[in-house]
Amino acid sequence: MAERRLDCDVAVVGAGPAGLSAARAAASAGARVVLLDPQPRPGGQVWRNDVMHGMPARSLALQAALRASPDTTLLMRSEAVAAMKGTLFVHVDGDAVELHHAALVLATGARELLLPFPGWTLPGVTGAGGAQALAKQGWPLRGKRVLLAGTGPLLLAAGNTLRAHGAQVLAILEQAPLAEVAAFAAGLWRWPGKARQAAAIRAALWRTPYRCNSHVLRAFGEDRLRAVQVSLDGAIETVECDQLACGFGLVPNVELAQSLGCELAYDGAHPRVMVDDWQRSSVEGVLAAGEACGIGGLDCAEVEGAIAGHVAVAALDAARALWPRRRRARRFAADLQRRFALGDHVRALADDDTILCRCEDVPLSAIPEHMQGREAKLATRCGMGACQGRVCGTALAELRRVRRGGLRPPVFPVSLEVLAGFGQDDPANPSPGVAK
Ligand SMILES: Cc1cc2nc3c(=O)[nH]c(=O)nc-3n(C[C@H](O)[C@H](O)[C@H](O)COP(=O)(O)OP(=O)(O)OC[C@H]3O[C@@H](n4cnc5c(N)ncnc54)[C@H](O)[C@@H]3O)c2cc1C
């Protein structure tokens, strides 16, 4: 990439459903749009390209519309590592690029919440969404015995993907009580599309037991996972398996918004970007959409992205027309969050010897309770590794052990060479994180 500087009307960070919809809405008004994402192809989490089954038609249609729009640039393999008012600092495949914009839409999505339990760092134990992503990217699963555990419909979606890639899905363990899951299912008639989707997935997994009030206790194995001890509605059993995929929910990615000074709100232990009816954050010119504004799923992401894209180009009537759709999508999300709320028992699975920070090998016992995230880093090195606390810091916050701190830019690890490349075309404009 030759240019070190790009200019546009609307910059969109994240090419998931929210970002694609935002870019499409802004481009339809003739704006110059730049959409960026670290993945090789657009789609985000739910529309990730599947090497065996391709991408959903809806994602392909959005991408085709963007590629046909002459003033839209898709920057893949590109991540925003820092931001200042009007400028994003983007790492593009080894190069430093400054993206100057009039409006910014943050559609940075969510990551999985991974909760610790004895054995959770063994090879063979992954997140449920992580296992799904690996399968879509061609990870060999044929004949592997996989157990899924945790909470929420993502377990079913992931189980279905793993099955479609040849895995033998032994069981799905849902921590929520049967009464909550049944009440959720009984209310699905209000969202017929979701009901059809749920029925289709359950039918595809008809051989797979789905056990409520059940959860993992510990994983066993020397060099890799061999077996998992589980609680099945109170009865303790050991299940031999090759893979364990655990999904305890999702957590919004707010680091870039936080570094811009956007106000955050807390859902339990985890922050989300606060937005108004127009998807505007508290910082002028910065909008946010999708999971970054609170876990809501695909429908929320699409409609909020479209609203943000319209608002970014001042197409307020088009944005307002989408409010009822957003209300409906958020209602579904709220019901889902309530019914699949985590029980305290799954926050208490780790023992003192359980490794909390796998990057720095820090056990739970080394981390005193009620610390700030930064203190925990300084005192124990917990959160100092490659994930920068995205896994351990998030888990500790969920365990109510450490209060989550903000991340300093760069929000993703980046080489000093790239970091030093920022600001080189404009000496008045300092590079983020590099003293001049
Ligand atoms: C691992 C995982 C698997 C999931 N699987 C399913 C599923 O099967 N079915 C389902 O209904 N829902 C699934 N979800 C839920 C999913 O989050 C939503 O359904 C939907 O993808 C949300 O869309 P979004 O655009 O808000 O976020 P996402 O789809 O997460 O897209 C956000 C994008 O932002 C990019 N990004 C983040 N930070 C930066 C940055 N600094 N610079 C550049 N780009 C950045 C990310 O790479 C990502 O592509 C999954 C979630 C996760 C975390």
Coordinates of C-alpha atoms and ligand atoms in Angstrom, one line a residue:
M1 CA 0.0 0.0 0.0
A2 CA 1.7 3.2 -1.2
E3 CA -0.4 6.0 0.3
R4 CA 0.2 6.9 3.9
R5 CA -2.8 9.1 4.1
L6 CA -6.4 8.5 3.0
D7 CA -9.3 11.0 3.2
C8 CA -13.0 10.1 3.4
D9 CA -16.4 11.4 4.5
V10 CA -17.3 8.3 6.6
A11 CA -14.8 5.8 8.1
V12 CA -16.3 2.6 9.3
V13 CA -14.3 0.3 11.7
G14 CA -15.4 -3.3 11.4
A15 CA -16.8 -5.1 8.4
G16 CA -19.3 -7.3 10.2
P17 CA -23.1 -6.9 9.6
A18 CA -23.1 -3.6 11.5
G19 CA -20.2 -2.1 9.6
L20 CA -21.3 -3.4 6.2
S21 CA -24.8 -2.0 6.7
A22 CA -23.4 1.4 7.9
A23 CA -21.0 1.6 4.9
R24 CA -23.9 0.7 2.5
A25 CA -26.2 3.3 4.0
A26 CA -23.6 6.0 3.8
A27 CA -22.5 5.1 0.3
S28 CA -26.1 5.1 -0.9
A29 CA -26.1 8.9 -0.2
G30 CA -22.9 9.4 -2.4
A31 CA -20.5 9.7 0.5
R32 CA -16.8 8.7 0.2
V33 CA -16.6 5.7 2.5
V34 CA -13.7 3.7 3.8
L35 CA -14.6 0.4 5.6
L36 CA -11.7 -1.5 7.3
D37 CA -11.3 -4.8 9.1
P38 CA -8.3 -7.1 10.0
Q39 CA -10.0 -10.2 8.5
P40 CA -9.1 -11.2 4.9
R41 CA -12.8 -11.0 3.9
P42 CA -15.7 -9.0 5.1
G43 CA -18.5 -10.6 7.2
G44 CA -17.4 -10.2 10.9
Q45 CA -18.3 -13.1 13.2
V46 CA -21.6 -14.4 12.1
W47 CA -21.0 -14.0 8.3
R48 CA -17.4 -15.3 8.4
N49 CA -16.6 -17.1 5.1
D50 CA -16.9 -20.8 5.4
V51 CA -14.4 -22.8 3.2
M52 CA -17.1 -25.5 2.7
H53 CA -20.3 -23.6 2.6
G54 CA -19.4 -20.0 1.5
M55 CA -21.1 -16.9 2.9
P56 CA -24.8 -16.1 3.4
A57 CA -26.6 -14.4 0.5
R58 CA -27.3 -11.3 2.6
S59 CA -23.6 -10.7 3.2
L60 CA -22.7 -11.3 -0.4
A61 CA -25.4 -8.8 -1.5
L62 CA -24.1 -6.1 0.8
Q63 CA -20.5 -6.7 -0.3
A64 CA -21.5 -6.6 -4.0
A65 CA -23.4 -3.3 -3.4
L66 CA -20.3 -1.8 -1.8
R67 CA -17.9 -3.0 -4.4
A68 CA -20.2 -1.4 -7.1
S69 CA -20.1 1.9 -5.3
P70 CA -17.3 4.0 -6.9
D71 CA -16.5 6.0 -3.8
T72 CA -16.2 3.1 -1.3
T73 CA -12.9 1.6 -0.3
L74 CA -12.7 -1.8 1.5
L75 CA -9.5 -2.0 3.4
M76 CA -9.1 -5.7 4.5
R77 CA -6.2 -7.0 6.7
S78 CA -6.3 -3.5 8.3
E79 CA -6.9 -2.6 11.9
A80 CA -7.4 0.7 13.6
V81 CA -4.8 0.7 16.4
A82 CA -5.4 4.2 17.7
A83 CA -7.7 7.1 17.1
M84 CA -7.8 10.9 17.6
K85 CA -10.6 13.3 16.7
G86 CA -10.9 13.1 12.8
T87 CA -8.0 10.6 12.4
L88 CA -7.7 6.9 12.6
F89 CA -4.3 5.3 12.8
V90 CA -4.5 2.1 10.7
H91 CA -2.1 -0.8 10.5
V92 CA -2.6 -2.1 6.9
D93 CA -0.6 -5.3 6.3
G94 CA 2.7 -4.0 7.6
D95 CA 2.1 -0.3 6.6
A96 CA 1.0 2.7 8.7
V97 CA -1.9 4.6 7.2
E98 CA -3.7 7.6 8.5
L99 CA -7.4 7.8 7.7
H100 CA -8.8 11.3 8.0
H101 CA -12.6 11.4 8.1
A102 CA -15.5 13.7 8.8
A103 CA -17.6 11.0 10.6
L104 CA -16.6 7.7 12.2
V105 CA -18.8 4.7 12.8
L106 CA -17.4 2.2 15.3
A107 CA -18.8 -1.3 14.5
T108 CA -16.2 -3.2 16.3
G109 CA -18.4 -6.1 17.4
A110 CA -17.8 -8.4 20.4
R111 CA -15.5 -11.1 21.6
E112 CA -16.3 -14.3 23.6
L113 CA -16.3 -14.4 27.4
L114 CA -14.1 -17.3 28.4
L115 CA -14.5 -18.3 32.0
P116 CA -11.7 -20.2 33.8
F117 CA -12.0 -23.7 35.2
P118 CA -9.4 -26.3 36.0
G119 CA -7.9 -27.5 32.7
W120 CA -9.3 -24.7 30.5
T121 CA -5.9 -23.9 29.1
L122 CA -5.3 -27.5 27.7
P123 CA -5.0 -27.8 23.9
G124 CA -8.4 -28.9 22.7
V125 CA -10.4 -26.5 24.8
T126 CA -11.6 -23.4 22.9
G127 CA -14.4 -20.9 22.9
A128 CA -17.6 -22.1 21.2
G129 CA -17.5 -19.2 18.7
G130 CA -13.7 -19.8 18.4
A131 CA -14.3 -23.4 17.4
Q132 CA -16.9 -22.3 15.0
A133 CA -14.6 -19.8 13.4
L134 CA -11.8 -22.4 13.1
A135 CA -14.2 -24.9 11.5
K136 CA -15.3 -22.3 8.9
Q137 CA -11.6 -21.7 8.1
G138 CA -10.9 -25.4 7.5
W139 CA -9.8 -26.8 10.8
P140 CA -10.1 -30.6 10.4
L141 CA -13.0 -31.9 12.5
R142 CA -14.1 -35.0 10.8
G143 CA -14.9 -37.7 13.4
K144 CA -13.7 -35.6 16.3
R145 CA -15.8 -36.0 19.5
V146 CA -16.8 -32.5 20.6
L147 CA -18.6 -31.3 23.7
L148 CA -20.2 -27.9 23.9
A149 CA -20.8 -26.1 27.2
G150 CA -21.8 -22.7 28.4
T151 CA -24.9 -20.7 27.7
G152 CA -27.1 -19.2 25.0
P153 CA -28.1 -19.9 21.4
L154 CA -24.5 -19.5 20.2
L155 CA -23.9 -23.0 21.5
L156 CA -26.5 -24.4 19.1
A157 CA -25.2 -22.3 16.2
A158 CA -21.6 -23.4 16.9
G159 CA -22.7 -27.0 17.4
N160 CA -24.5 -27.0 14.0
T161 CA -21.4 -25.6 12.2
L162 CA -19.1 -28.2 13.8
R163 CA -21.6 -31.0 12.9
A164 CA -21.7 -29.7 9.3
H165 CA -17.9 -30.0 9.2
G166 CA -18.0 -33.6 10.2
A167 CA -17.6 -33.4 14.0
Q168 CA -19.5 -35.8 16.3
V169 CA -21.3 -33.4 18.7
L170 CA -21.6 -35.4 21.9
A171 CA -23.9 -33.0 23.8
I172 CA -24.7 -29.4 24.5
L173 CA -24.6 -28.4 28.1
E174 CA -26.6 -25.2 28.9
Q175 CA -26.0 -23.7 32.3
A176 CA -29.5 -22.0 32.4
P177 CA -32.3 -23.8 34.2
L178 CA -34.8 -25.7 32.0
A179 CA -37.7 -23.3 33.1
E180 CA -35.8 -20.3 31.7
V181 CA -34.9 -22.0 28.4
A182 CA -38.5 -23.3 28.0
A183 CA -39.9 -19.8 28.7
F184 CA -37.5 -18.3 26.1
A185 CA -38.6 -21.0 23.5
A186 CA -42.3 -20.4 24.3
G187 CA -41.9 -16.7 23.6
L188 CA -40.2 -17.2 20.2
W189 CA -43.6 -17.0 18.4
R190 CA -43.1 -13.2 18.6
W191 CA -40.1 -13.5 16.4
P192 CA -41.1 -16.1 13.7
G193 CA -37.8 -15.8 11.8
K194 CA -35.9 -16.7 15.0
A195 CA -38.3 -19.5 15.8
R196 CA -37.8 -21.0 12.3
Q197 CA -34.0 -20.7 12.6
A198 CA -34.0 -22.3 16.1
A199 CA -36.2 -25.2 14.9
A200 CA -34.0 -25.8 11.8
I201 CA -30.8 -25.9 14.0
R202 CA -32.4 -28.2 16.6
A203 CA -33.7 -30.5 13.8
A204 CA -30.1 -30.7 12.3
L205 CA -28.9 -31.6 15.8
W206 CA -31.7 -34.0 16.7
R207 CA -29.3 -36.7 17.7
T208 CA -27.4 -34.4 20.1
P209 CA -28.6 -34.2 23.8
Y210 CA -29.3 -30.7 25.0
R211 CA -29.0 -30.6 28.8
C212 CA -30.2 -27.6 30.8
N213 CA -28.9 -26.8 34.3
S214 CA -25.6 -28.5 33.2
H215 CA -22.1 -27.2 33.1
V216 CA -18.4 -28.2 32.8
L217 CA -16.4 -28.7 36.0
R218 CA -12.9 -29.5 34.9
A219 CA -11.0 -30.7 31.8
F220 CA -8.4 -33.5 32.0
G221 CA -5.4 -34.5 29.9
E222 CA -1.6 -34.3 30.0
D223 CA -0.5 -32.9 26.6
R224 CA -4.1 -32.3 25.3
L225 CA -7.7 -32.7 26.3
R226 CA -8.8 -36.3 27.0
A227 CA -11.9 -36.0 29.1
V228 CA -14.2 -33.5 30.8
Q229 CA -15.9 -33.7 34.2
V230 CA -19.4 -32.3 34.0
S231 CA -22.4 -31.6 36.2
L232 CA -25.6 -32.8 34.4
D233 CA -28.4 -31.3 36.4
G234 CA -26.5 -32.1 39.6
A235 CA -25.1 -35.5 38.6
I236 CA -21.3 -35.6 38.2
E237 CA -20.1 -37.5 35.1
T238 CA -16.9 -37.8 33.1
V239 CA -17.1 -37.6 29.3
E240 CA -14.2 -38.6 27.0
C241 CA -13.8 -36.2 24.1
D242 CA -11.3 -34.6 21.7
Q243 CA -12.6 -31.0 21.8
L244 CA -14.4 -28.9 24.4
A245 CA -16.0 -25.7 23.1
C246 CA -17.2 -23.3 25.9
G247 CA -19.2 -20.2 25.3
F248 CA -20.3 -18.2 28.3
G249 CA -21.5 -15.2 26.4
L250 CA -20.1 -12.2 24.5
V251 CA -18.5 -8.9 25.6
P252 CA -18.5 -5.7 23.5
N253 CA -15.2 -4.5 22.0
V254 CA -15.1 -0.9 23.3
E255 CA -11.3 -0.2 23.4
L256 CA -11.3 2.2 20.4
A257 CA -14.4 4.1 21.6
Q258 CA -12.8 4.3 25.1
S259 CA -9.6 5.8 23.7
L260 CA -11.7 8.4 21.9
G261 CA -13.4 9.4 25.2
C262 CA -16.8 8.0 24.3
E263 CA -19.0 7.5 27.4
L264 CA -19.6 3.9 28.3
A265 CA -22.4 2.2 30.2
Y266 CA -22.1 -1.1 32.1
D267 CA -24.1 -4.3 31.6
G268 CA -23.0 -6.2 34.7
A269 CA -19.2 -6.2 34.7
H270 CA -18.6 -5.2 31.0
P271 CA -18.9 -1.9 29.3
R272 CA -20.7 -1.0 26.1
V273 CA -20.6 2.2 24.1
M274 CA -23.5 4.5 25.1
V275 CA -25.4 5.9 22.1
D276 CA -28.6 8.0 21.6
D277 CA -31.5 7.2 19.2
W278 CA -29.3 8.2 16.3
Q279 CA -26.5 5.8 17.2
R280 CA -24.4 8.9 18.2
S281 CA -21.9 8.4 21.0
S282 CA -21.1 11.2 23.5
V283 CA -18.2 12.3 21.2
E284 CA -19.2 14.5 18.3
G285 CA -18.8 12.9 14.9
V286 CA -18.4 9.4 16.4
L287 CA -21.2 6.9 16.0
A288 CA -21.4 3.2 17.1
A289 CA -23.5 0.3 16.1
G290 CA -24.0 -3.4 16.7
E291 CA -22.5 -5.5 19.4
A292 CA -20.2 -2.6 20.5
C293 CA -23.4 -0.9 21.8
G294 CA -24.5 -4.0 23.8
I295 CA -24.9 -7.6 22.8
G296 CA -27.9 -7.8 20.5
G297 CA -27.1 -10.3 17.7
L298 CA -27.4 -10.1 13.9
D299 CA -30.7 -8.2 13.5
C300 CA -29.6 -5.4 15.9
A301 CA -26.2 -5.1 14.2
E302 CA -27.8 -4.8 10.7
V303 CA -30.4 -2.2 11.6
E304 CA -28.1 -0.2 13.9
G305 CA -25.4 -0.1 11.3
A306 CA -27.9 1.2 8.7
I307 CA -29.1 3.9 11.1
A308 CA -25.5 5.0 11.9
G309 CA -24.6 5.1 8.2
H310 CA -27.6 7.2 7.4
V311 CA -27.0 9.6 10.3
A312 CA -23.3 9.9 9.4
V313 CA -24.5 11.5 6.1
A314 CA -27.3 13.4 7.7
A315 CA -30.1 11.3 6.1
L316 CA -32.2 11.6 9.2
D317 CA -35.5 10.5 7.8
A318 CA -34.1 7.3 6.5
A319 CA -32.6 6.7 9.9
R320 CA -35.8 7.4 11.8
A321 CA -37.7 5.0 9.6
L322 CA -35.6 2.2 11.0
W323 CA -36.3 2.9 14.7
P324 CA -39.2 0.4 15.0
R325 CA -37.0 -2.4 13.5
R326 CA -34.3 -1.6 16.0
R327 CA -36.8 -1.5 19.0
R328 CA -38.0 -5.0 18.0
A329 CA -34.5 -6.4 17.6
R330 CA -33.4 -5.0 21.0
R331 CA -36.5 -6.4 22.7
F332 CA -35.5 -9.9 21.4
A333 CA -31.9 -9.3 22.7
A334 CA -33.1 -8.2 26.1
D335 CA -35.2 -11.3 26.5
L336 CA -32.3 -13.5 25.5
Q337 CA -29.9 -11.8 27.9
R338 CA -32.5 -12.3 30.8
R339 CA -33.2 -16.0 30.1
F340 CA -29.6 -17.0 29.6
A341 CA -28.1 -14.9 32.5
L342 CA -25.0 -16.6 34.0
G343 CA -25.5 -18.3 37.3
D344 CA -23.0 -17.7 40.1
H345 CA -22.1 -21.4 40.0
V346 CA -20.2 -21.0 36.7
R347 CA -18.3 -18.0 38.1
A348 CA -16.9 -20.3 40.8
L349 CA -15.4 -23.1 38.7
A350 CA -11.7 -22.0 39.0
D351 CA -9.7 -23.1 42.0
D352 CA -6.6 -21.3 43.4
D353 CA -4.2 -23.2 41.1
T354 CA -6.2 -22.5 37.9
I355 CA -4.1 -20.4 35.5
L356 CA -5.9 -17.1 34.9
C357 CA -3.6 -15.3 32.6
R358 CA -2.3 -17.9 30.1
C359 CA 0.1 -15.4 28.4
E360 CA 2.0 -14.8 31.7
D361 CA 1.1 -18.0 33.6
V362 CA -0.5 -16.2 36.5
P363 CA -2.7 -18.4 38.8
L364 CA -6.0 -17.2 40.3
S365 CA -4.4 -17.3 43.8
A366 CA -1.8 -14.6 42.8
I367 CA -4.5 -12.0 42.2
P368 CA -5.9 -10.3 45.2
E369 CA -9.6 -9.4 45.1
H370 CA -11.0 -6.0 44.2
M371 CA -7.9 -4.7 42.4
Q372 CA -8.0 -2.3 39.5
G373 CA -6.9 -3.8 36.2
R374 CA -3.8 -1.7 36.1
E375 CA -2.8 -2.7 39.7
A376 CA -3.2 -6.4 38.8
K377 CA -0.9 -5.9 35.8
L378 CA 1.8 -4.2 37.8
A379 CA 1.6 -6.6 40.7
T380 CA 1.2 -9.9 38.9
R381 CA 1.9 -9.3 35.2
C382 CA -1.7 -10.6 34.6
G383 CA -2.9 -9.0 31.3
M384 CA 0.6 -8.0 30.1
G385 CA 0.7 -10.6 27.3
A386 CA -0.4 -10.6 23.7
C387 CA -4.1 -10.5 24.4
Q388 CA -3.6 -7.4 26.6
G389 CA -6.1 -8.6 29.1
R390 CA -8.9 -9.2 26.6
V391 CA -9.2 -12.8 27.9
C392 CA -8.0 -12.8 31.5
G393 CA -9.1 -9.2 32.3
T394 CA -12.6 -9.8 31.0
A395 CA -12.8 -13.1 32.9
L396 CA -11.6 -11.5 36.2
A397 CA -14.2 -8.7 35.8
E398 CA -16.9 -11.3 35.3
L399 CA -15.7 -13.1 38.5
R400 CA -16.0 -9.7 40.2
R401 CA -12.3 -10.0 41.2
V402 CA -10.8 -7.1 39.3
R403 CA -12.4 -4.0 37.9
R404 CA -11.8 -3.7 34.2
G405 CA -9.4 -0.9 33.2
G406 CA -9.1 0.8 29.8
L407 CA -6.5 -0.2 27.2
R408 CA -3.9 2.4 26.1
P409 CA -3.3 2.8 22.4
P410 CA -2.2 1.0 20.4
V411 CA -5.3 -1.1 21.1
F412 CA -3.7 -4.1 19.2
P413 CA -0.1 -5.1 19.3
V414 CA 1.8 -3.5 16.4
S415 CA 5.5 -3.3 15.4
L416 CA 7.5 -0.2 16.4
E417 CA 8.2 0.3 12.7
V418 CA 4.5 0.7 11.9
L419 CA 4.0 2.8 15.0
A420 CA 6.8 5.1 14.0
G421 CA 5.3 5.4 10.5
F422 CA 2.3 7.3 11.8
G423 CA 2.5 11.1 11.5
Q424 CA 5.5 11.0 9.1
D425 CA 3.7 13.0 6.4
D426 CA 2.6 15.7 8.8
P427 CA 5.1 16.7 11.5
A428 CA 2.4 18.7 13.3
N429 CA 0.4 15.6 13.7
P430 CA 2.1 13.4 16.4
S431 CA 2.2 9.7 16.1
P432 CA 0.1 7.8 18.7
G433 CA 2.2 6.4 21.4
V434 CA 5.6 7.6 19.9
A435 CA 7.2 10.6 21.5
K436 CA 8.7 12.9 18.8
Ligands
LIG1 C1 -16.7 -15.8 17.9 C2 -18.1 -15.4 17.6 C3 -19.0 -16.2 16.9 C4 -20.3 -15.8 16.6 N1 -21.1 -16.6 15.9 C5 -22.5 -16.3 15.8 C6 -23.4 -17.1 15.0 O1 -23.0 -18.2 14.6 N2 -24.7 -16.7 14.9 C7 -25.1 -15.5 15.4 O2 -26.3 -15.2 15.2 N3 -24.3 -14.7 16.1 C8 -23.0 -15.1 16.3 N4 -22.1 -14.3 17.0 C9 -22.7 -13.0 17.5 C10 -22.3 -11.9 16.6 O3 -21.5 -11.0 17.3 C11 -23.4 -11.1 15.9 O4 -24.4 -11.9 15.5 C12 -23.0 -10.3 14.7 O5 -21.8 -10.8 14.1 C13 -22.7 -8.9 15.2 O6 -22.3 -8.1 14.2 P1 -21.3 -6.8 14.4 O7 -21.1 -6.2 13.1 O8 -21.9 -6.0 15.5 O9 -20.0 -7.4 15.0 P2 -19.0 -8.5 14.3 O10 -19.6 -9.4 13.4 O11 -18.2 -9.0 15.5 O12 -18.0 -7.6 13.5 C14 -17.1 -6.7 14.1 C15 -15.9 -6.5 13.2 O13 -15.1 -5.5 13.7 C16 -13.7 -5.8 13.5 N5 -12.9 -5.0 14.4 C17 -12.9 -4.9 15.7 N6 -12.0 -4.0 16.2 C18 -11.4 -3.5 15.1 C19 -10.4 -2.5 14.9 N7 -9.8 -1.9 15.9 N8 -10.0 -2.2 13.6 C20 -10.6 -2.8 12.5 N9 -11.6 -3.7 12.7 C21 -12.0 -4.1 13.9 C22 -13.7 -7.3 13.8 O14 -12.5 -7.9 13.1 C23 -15.0 -7.8 13.2 O15 -14.9 -8.3 11.9 C24 -20.8 -14.6 17.2 C25 -19.9 -13.8 17.9 C26 -18.6 -14.2 18.2 C27 -17.7 -13.3 19.0

